[in-house]
Amino acid sequence: MVSDLAVRPFAPDDSSHLLEWYRDDREGLEALMGEALPDVSDCAAGFQALLGQVNEGLAMLAVVTHREAPIGLAALTGVAPDRSSGSPHLYIVPNHRRYSVAAAKKAEGYAQSAGVRAFVTTINQENTRAMSLAKRMGYELMPRITLKKELA
């Protein structure tokens, strides 16, 4: 049931779930982190970096639970100094993805209660699931183009 979903702060004991989720759904955690995680040590390093950002106030990390059992993570990166905005990220384990929209709404409420007033996100055009979720959540396309230059 959707009412059985909750979002709570990430706690040290929650680290134990990351390895299990990595083994079962590496691709999903790579999508959350926005980078390749070829092995467990890369996954650990990525989360250590994210937790460092949390400690510096540059990010937020929360656990999504269903009936108190962890089923995913909600992160907010690029948090503005006044905590008014940031870039949301959501990971839900595959066998609970039917709760993705409800989990995203719970995570949105969690961020809003912390003072966040706006989300800005980028999604790979090929990630049709994320695009669909964003549209269902009320995101609108911005009239901008992202450019990249590789420096040698």
Coordinates of N, CA and C in Angstrom, one line a residue:
M1 N 0.8 -1.2 0.0 CA 0.0 0.0 0.0 C 0.9 1.2 0.0
V2 N 0.4 2.3 -0.7 CA 1.1 3.5 -0.7 C 1.3 4.1 0.6
S3 N 0.2 4.0 1.5 CA 0.3 4.6 2.8 C 1.4 3.9 3.7
D4 N 1.9 2.8 3.3 CA 3.0 2.1 4.0 C 4.4 2.6 3.6
L5 N 4.4 3.6 2.7 CA 5.7 4.2 2.3 C 6.1 5.4 3.2
A6 N 7.4 5.5 3.4 CA 7.9 6.6 4.2 C 9.3 7.0 3.7
V7 N 9.7 8.1 4.1 CA 11.1 8.6 3.7 C 11.7 9.1 5.0
R8 N 12.9 8.6 5.3 CA 13.6 9.0 6.6 C 15.0 9.3 6.3
P9 N 15.7 9.9 7.2 CA 17.1 10.2 6.9 C 18.0 8.9 6.8
F10 N 19.0 9.0 6.0 CA 19.9 7.9 5.8 C 20.7 7.7 7.1
A11 N 20.8 6.5 7.6 CA 21.5 6.2 8.8 C 22.7 5.3 8.5
P12 N 23.7 5.3 9.4 CA 24.9 4.4 9.1 C 24.5 2.9 8.9
D13 N 23.5 2.4 9.6 CA 23.1 1.0 9.4 C 22.6 0.8 7.9
D14 N 22.1 1.8 7.3 CA 21.6 1.7 5.9 C 22.6 1.3 4.9
S15 N 23.9 1.5 5.2 CA 25.0 1.1 4.2 C 24.9 -0.3 3.9
S16 N 24.4 -1.2 4.8 CA 24.4 -2.6 4.5 C 23.5 -3.0 3.3
H17 N 22.5 -2.1 3.0 CA 21.6 -2.4 1.9 C 22.3 -2.1 0.6
L18 N 23.2 -1.2 0.6 CA 23.8 -0.7 -0.7 C 24.5 -1.8 -1.4
L19 N 25.2 -2.7 -0.7 CA 25.9 -3.8 -1.4 C 24.9 -4.8 -2.0
E20 N 23.9 -5.1 -1.3 CA 22.9 -6.0 -1.8 C 22.2 -5.4 -3.0
W21 N 21.9 -4.1 -3.0 CA 21.2 -3.4 -4.1 C 22.2 -3.4 -5.3
Y22 N 23.5 -3.2 -5.0 CA 24.5 -3.1 -6.1 C 24.6 -4.5 -6.8
R23 N 24.6 -5.5 -6.0 CA 24.7 -6.9 -6.6 C 23.5 -7.2 -7.4
D24 N 22.3 -6.8 -7.0 CA 21.0 -7.1 -7.7 C 20.7 -6.2 -8.8
D25 N 21.2 -4.9 -8.7 CA 20.7 -3.9 -9.7 C 21.7 -2.8 -9.9
R26 N 22.9 -3.2 -10.3 CA 24.0 -2.3 -10.6 C 23.6 -1.1 -11.5
E27 N 22.8 -1.5 -12.5 CA 22.4 -0.5 -13.5 C 21.5 0.6 -12.8
G28 N 20.7 0.2 -11.9 CA 19.8 1.1 -11.2 C 20.6 2.1 -10.3
L29 N 21.6 1.6 -9.6 CA 22.4 2.4 -8.8 C 23.3 3.3 -9.6
E30 N 23.7 2.9 -10.8 CA 24.5 3.7 -11.7 C 23.6 4.9 -12.2
A31 N 22.4 4.6 -12.4 CA 21.5 5.7 -12.9 C 21.3 6.7 -11.7
L32 N 21.1 6.2 -10.5 CA 21.0 7.1 -9.4 C 22.3 8.0 -9.2
M33 N 23.4 7.4 -9.3 CA 24.7 8.1 -9.1 C 25.1 8.9 -10.3
G34 N 24.6 8.6 -11.4 CA 25.0 9.3 -12.6 C 26.3 9.0 -13.2
E35 N 26.8 7.8 -12.8 CA 28.1 7.4 -13.3 C 28.3 5.8 -13.3
A36 N 29.2 5.3 -14.0 CA 29.5 3.9 -14.0 C 30.1 3.5 -12.7
L37 N 29.6 2.3 -12.2 CA 30.1 1.8 -11.0 C 30.6 0.3 -11.3
P38 N 31.8 0.2 -11.9 CA 32.2 -1.1 -12.4 C 32.4 -2.2 -11.4
D39 N 32.7 -1.8 -10.1 CA 32.8 -2.8 -9.1 C 32.4 -2.2 -7.7
V40 N 32.4 -3.1 -6.7 CA 31.9 -2.7 -5.4 C 32.6 -1.5 -4.8
S41 N 33.9 -1.5 -5.0 CA 34.7 -0.4 -4.5 C 34.4 0.9 -5.1
D42 N 34.0 0.9 -6.4 CA 33.5 2.2 -7.0 C 32.2 2.6 -6.4
C43 N 31.3 1.6 -6.2 CA 30.0 1.9 -5.6 C 30.3 2.6 -4.2
A44 N 31.1 1.9 -3.4 CA 31.4 2.4 -2.0 C 32.0 3.8 -2.1
A45 N 32.9 4.1 -3.0 CA 33.6 5.4 -3.2 C 32.5 6.4 -3.6
G46 N 31.6 6.1 -4.5 CA 30.6 7.0 -4.9 C 29.7 7.4 -3.8
F47 N 29.3 6.4 -3.0 CA 28.4 6.8 -1.8 C 29.2 7.5 -0.7
Q48 N 30.5 7.2 -0.6 CA 31.2 8.0 0.4 C 31.3 9.5 0.0
A49 N 31.5 9.7 -1.3 CA 31.5 11.1 -1.8 C 30.2 11.7 -1.6
L50 N 29.1 11.0 -1.9 CA 27.7 11.6 -1.7 C 27.5 11.9 -0.2
L51 N 27.9 11.0 0.7 CA 27.8 11.3 2.1 C 28.6 12.5 2.6
G52 N 29.8 12.6 1.9 CA 30.6 13.8 2.2 C 29.9 15.1 1.8
Q53 N 29.2 15.1 0.7 CA 28.4 16.2 0.3 C 27.3 16.5 1.3
V54 N 26.7 15.4 1.8 CA 25.6 15.5 2.8 C 26.1 16.2 4.0
N55 N 27.3 15.8 4.5 CA 27.9 16.4 5.7 C 28.3 17.8 5.5
E56 N 28.6 18.3 4.2 CA 28.9 19.6 3.9 C 27.7 20.5 3.6
G57 N 26.5 19.9 3.6 CA 25.2 20.6 3.3 C 25.0 20.8 1.9
L58 N 25.7 20.1 1.0 CA 25.6 20.3 -0.4 C 24.6 19.2 -1.0
A59 N 24.2 18.3 -0.2 CA 23.3 17.2 -0.7 C 22.4 16.7 0.5
M60 N 21.4 16.0 0.2 CA 20.5 15.4 1.2 C 20.4 13.9 0.7
L61 N 20.3 13.0 1.6 CA 20.2 11.6 1.3 C 19.2 11.0 2.3
A62 N 18.2 10.3 1.8 CA 17.2 9.7 2.6 C 16.9 8.3 2.1
V63 N 16.3 7.5 3.0 CA 15.9 6.1 2.6 C 14.4 6.0 2.4
V64 N 14.0 5.4 1.4 CA 12.6 5.1 1.1 C 12.3 3.8 1.7
T65 N 11.2 3.7 2.5 CA 10.8 2.4 3.2 C 9.4 2.1 2.8
H66 N 9.2 0.8 2.8 CA 7.8 0.2 2.6 C 7.6 -0.7 3.8
R67 N 6.6 -0.4 4.6 CA 6.4 -1.2 5.8 C 7.7 -1.2 6.7
E68 N 8.4 -0.1 6.7 CA 9.6 0.1 7.5 C 10.8 -0.6 6.9
A69 N 10.7 -1.4 5.8 CA 11.8 -2.1 5.2 C 12.4 -1.2 4.1
P70 N 13.7 -0.9 4.1 CA 14.3 -0.1 3.0 C 14.0 -0.7 1.6
I71 N 13.5 0.2 0.7 CA 13.3 -0.2 -0.7 C 14.0 0.7 -1.7
G72 N 14.7 1.7 -1.2 CA 15.4 2.6 -2.1 C 15.9 3.9 -1.4
L73 N 16.4 4.8 -2.3 CA 17.0 6.0 -1.8 C 16.5 7.2 -2.5
A74 N 16.4 8.3 -1.8 CA 16.0 9.6 -2.4 C 17.2 10.5 -2.1
A75 N 17.8 11.1 -3.1 CA 18.9 12.0 -2.9 C 18.5 13.4 -3.6
L76 N 19.1 14.4 -3.0 CA 19.0 15.8 -3.6 C 20.5 16.3 -3.6
T77 N 21.0 16.5 -4.8 CA 22.3 17.0 -5.0 C 22.3 18.5 -5.5
G78 N 23.4 19.1 -5.5 CA 23.5 20.5 -6.0 C 22.6 21.4 -5.1
V79 N 22.5 21.1 -3.9 CA 21.6 21.9 -3.0 C 22.2 23.3 -2.9
A80 N 21.3 24.3 -3.1 CA 21.6 25.7 -3.0 C 22.0 26.0 -1.6
P81 N 22.9 27.0 -1.4 CA 23.3 27.4 0.0 C 22.2 27.7 0.9
D82 N 21.1 28.2 0.4 CA 19.9 28.5 1.3 C 18.9 27.4 1.3
R83 N 19.3 26.2 0.7 CA 18.5 25.0 0.7 C 17.2 25.2 -0.1
S84 N 17.1 26.2 -0.9 CA 15.9 26.4 -1.6 C 15.6 25.5 -2.8
S85 N 16.7 24.9 -3.4 CA 16.6 24.1 -4.6 C 17.7 23.1 -4.6
G86 N 17.5 22.1 -5.5 CA 18.5 21.1 -5.7 C 18.0 20.1 -6.8
S87 N 18.8 19.2 -7.1 CA 18.5 18.2 -8.2 C 18.1 16.9 -7.6
P88 N 16.9 16.4 -7.8 CA 16.4 15.1 -7.2 C 16.9 13.9 -7.9
H89 N 17.1 12.8 -7.1 CA 17.4 11.5 -7.7 C 16.7 10.5 -6.9
L90 N 16.2 9.4 -7.5 CA 15.4 8.4 -6.8 C 15.8 7.0 -7.3
Y91 N 16.1 6.2 -6.4 CA 16.3 4.7 -6.7 C 15.4 3.9 -5.9
I92 N 14.6 3.0 -6.6 CA 13.7 2.1 -6.0 C 14.1 0.7 -6.5
V93 N 14.2 -0.3 -5.6 CA 14.6 -1.6 -6.0 C 13.6 -2.2 -7.0
P94 N 14.0 -3.0 -7.9 CA 13.2 -3.4 -9.0 C 11.8 -4.0 -8.6
N95 N 11.8 -4.8 -7.6 CA 10.5 -5.5 -7.2 C 9.5 -4.5 -6.5
H96 N 9.9 -3.3 -6.3 CA 9.0 -2.3 -5.7 C 8.8 -1.1 -6.6
R97 N 9.2 -1.1 -7.8 CA 9.2 0.0 -8.7 C 7.7 0.5 -8.9
R98 N 6.8 -0.4 -8.7 CA 5.4 0.1 -8.8 C 5.1 1.2 -7.9
Y99 N 5.9 1.4 -6.9 CA 5.7 2.5 -5.9 C 6.6 3.8 -6.3
S100 N 7.2 3.8 -7.4 CA 8.1 4.9 -7.8 C 7.4 6.2 -7.7
V101 N 6.2 6.4 -8.3 CA 5.6 7.7 -8.2 C 5.2 8.1 -6.8
A102 N 4.7 7.2 -6.1 CA 4.3 7.5 -4.7 C 5.6 7.8 -3.9
A103 N 6.7 7.1 -4.1 CA 7.9 7.3 -3.4 C 8.5 8.7 -3.8
A104 N 8.4 9.0 -5.1 CA 8.9 10.3 -5.5 C 8.1 11.4 -4.8
K105 N 6.8 11.3 -4.7 CA 6.0 12.3 -4.0 C 6.3 12.4 -2.5
K106 N 6.6 11.2 -1.9 CA 7.0 11.3 -0.5 C 8.3 12.0 -0.3
A107 N 9.3 11.7 -1.2 CA 10.6 12.3 -1.2 C 10.5 13.8 -1.4
E108 N 9.6 14.2 -2.3 CA 9.3 15.6 -2.6 C 8.8 16.3 -1.3
G109 N 7.9 15.7 -0.6 CA 7.4 16.2 0.6 C 8.5 16.3 1.7
Y110 N 9.3 15.3 1.7 CA 10.5 15.3 2.7 C 11.4 16.5 2.4
A111 N 11.7 16.7 1.2 CA 12.6 17.8 0.8 C 11.9 19.2 1.1
Q112 N 10.6 19.2 0.8 CA 9.9 20.5 1.0 C 9.9 20.8 2.5
S113 N 9.7 19.8 3.4 CA 9.7 20.0 4.8 C 11.1 20.5 5.3
A114 N 12.1 20.3 4.5 CA 13.5 20.7 4.9 C 13.8 22.1 4.3
G115 N 12.7 22.7 3.6 CA 12.9 24.1 3.1 C 13.1 24.1 1.6
V116 N 13.2 23.0 0.9 CA 13.5 23.0 -0.5 C 12.2 23.5 -1.2
R117 N 12.3 24.4 -2.1 CA 11.1 25.0 -2.8 C 11.1 24.6 -4.3
A118 N 12.2 24.1 -4.9 CA 12.2 23.9 -6.3 C 13.2 22.7 -6.6
F119 N 12.8 21.9 -7.6 CA 13.7 20.9 -8.1 C 14.1 21.2 -9.6
V120 N 15.3 21.0 -9.9 CA 15.7 21.1 -11.3 C 16.5 19.8 -11.6
T121 N 16.2 19.2 -12.7 CA 16.8 17.9 -13.0 C 17.2 17.8 -14.5
T122 N 18.1 16.9 -14.7 CA 18.4 16.6 -16.1 C 18.2 15.0 -16.2
I123 N 17.7 14.6 -17.4 CA 17.5 13.2 -17.6 C 18.0 12.9 -19.0
N124 N 18.7 11.8 -19.1 CA 19.2 11.3 -20.4 C 17.9 11.0 -21.2
Q125 N 17.9 11.5 -22.5 CA 16.8 11.3 -23.4 C 16.4 9.9 -23.6
E126 N 17.4 8.9 -23.4 CA 17.1 7.5 -23.6 C 16.4 6.9 -22.4
N127 N 16.4 7.6 -21.3 CA 15.8 7.0 -20.0 C 14.3 7.3 -20.0
T128 N 13.6 6.6 -20.8 CA 12.1 6.8 -20.9 C 11.4 6.7 -19.6
R129 N 11.8 5.8 -18.8 CA 11.1 5.6 -17.5 C 11.2 6.9 -16.6
A130 N 12.4 7.4 -16.6 CA 12.6 8.7 -15.8 C 11.9 9.8 -16.4
M131 N 11.9 9.9 -17.8 CA 11.1 11.0 -18.4 C 9.6 10.9 -18.1
S132 N 9.1 9.7 -18.1 CA 7.7 9.5 -17.9 C 7.4 9.8 -16.4
L133 N 8.2 9.4 -15.5 CA 8.0 9.8 -14.1 C 8.1 11.3 -13.9
A134 N 9.0 11.9 -14.5 CA 9.2 13.4 -14.3 C 7.9 14.1 -14.8
K135 N 7.4 13.7 -16.0 CA 6.2 14.3 -16.5 C 5.0 14.1 -15.6
R136 N 4.9 12.8 -15.0 CA 3.8 12.5 -14.1 C 3.9 13.3 -12.8
M137 N 5.1 13.7 -12.5 CA 5.4 14.5 -11.2 C 5.2 16.0 -11.4
G138 N 4.9 16.4 -12.7 CA 4.7 17.8 -12.9 C 5.9 18.6 -13.4
Y139 N 7.0 18.0 -13.8 CA 8.1 18.7 -14.3 C 7.8 19.2 -15.7
E140 N 8.4 20.3 -16.1 CA 8.2 20.9 -17.4 C 9.5 21.0 -18.1
L141 N 9.5 20.9 -19.4 CA 10.7 21.1 -20.1 C 11.1 22.6 -20.1
M142 N 12.4 22.8 -19.9 CA 12.9 24.2 -19.9 C 13.5 24.5 -21.3
P143 N 13.3 25.7 -21.8 CA 13.8 26.0 -23.1 C 15.3 26.2 -23.1
R144 N 16.1 25.2 -22.8 CA 17.5 25.3 -22.8 C 18.1 24.0 -23.5
I145 N 19.4 24.2 -23.9 CA 20.1 23.1 -24.5 C 21.4 23.0 -23.6
T146 N 21.7 21.7 -23.3 CA 23.0 21.5 -22.6 C 24.1 21.2 -23.6
L147 N 25.2 21.9 -23.4 CA 26.4 21.8 -24.2 C 27.5 21.3 -23.4
K148 N 28.4 20.5 -24.1 CA 29.6 20.0 -23.4 C 30.8 20.1 -24.3
K149 N 31.9 20.4 -23.6 CA 33.2 20.5 -24.3 C 34.2 19.7 -23.6
E150 N 34.8 18.8 -24.3 CA 35.9 17.9 -23.7 C 37.2 18.7 -23.7
L151 N 37.8 18.8 -22.6 CA 39.1 19.4 -22.5 C 40.2 18.4 -22.5
A152 N 41.2 18.6 -23.4 CA 42.3 17.6 -23.5 C 43.2 17.7 -22.4

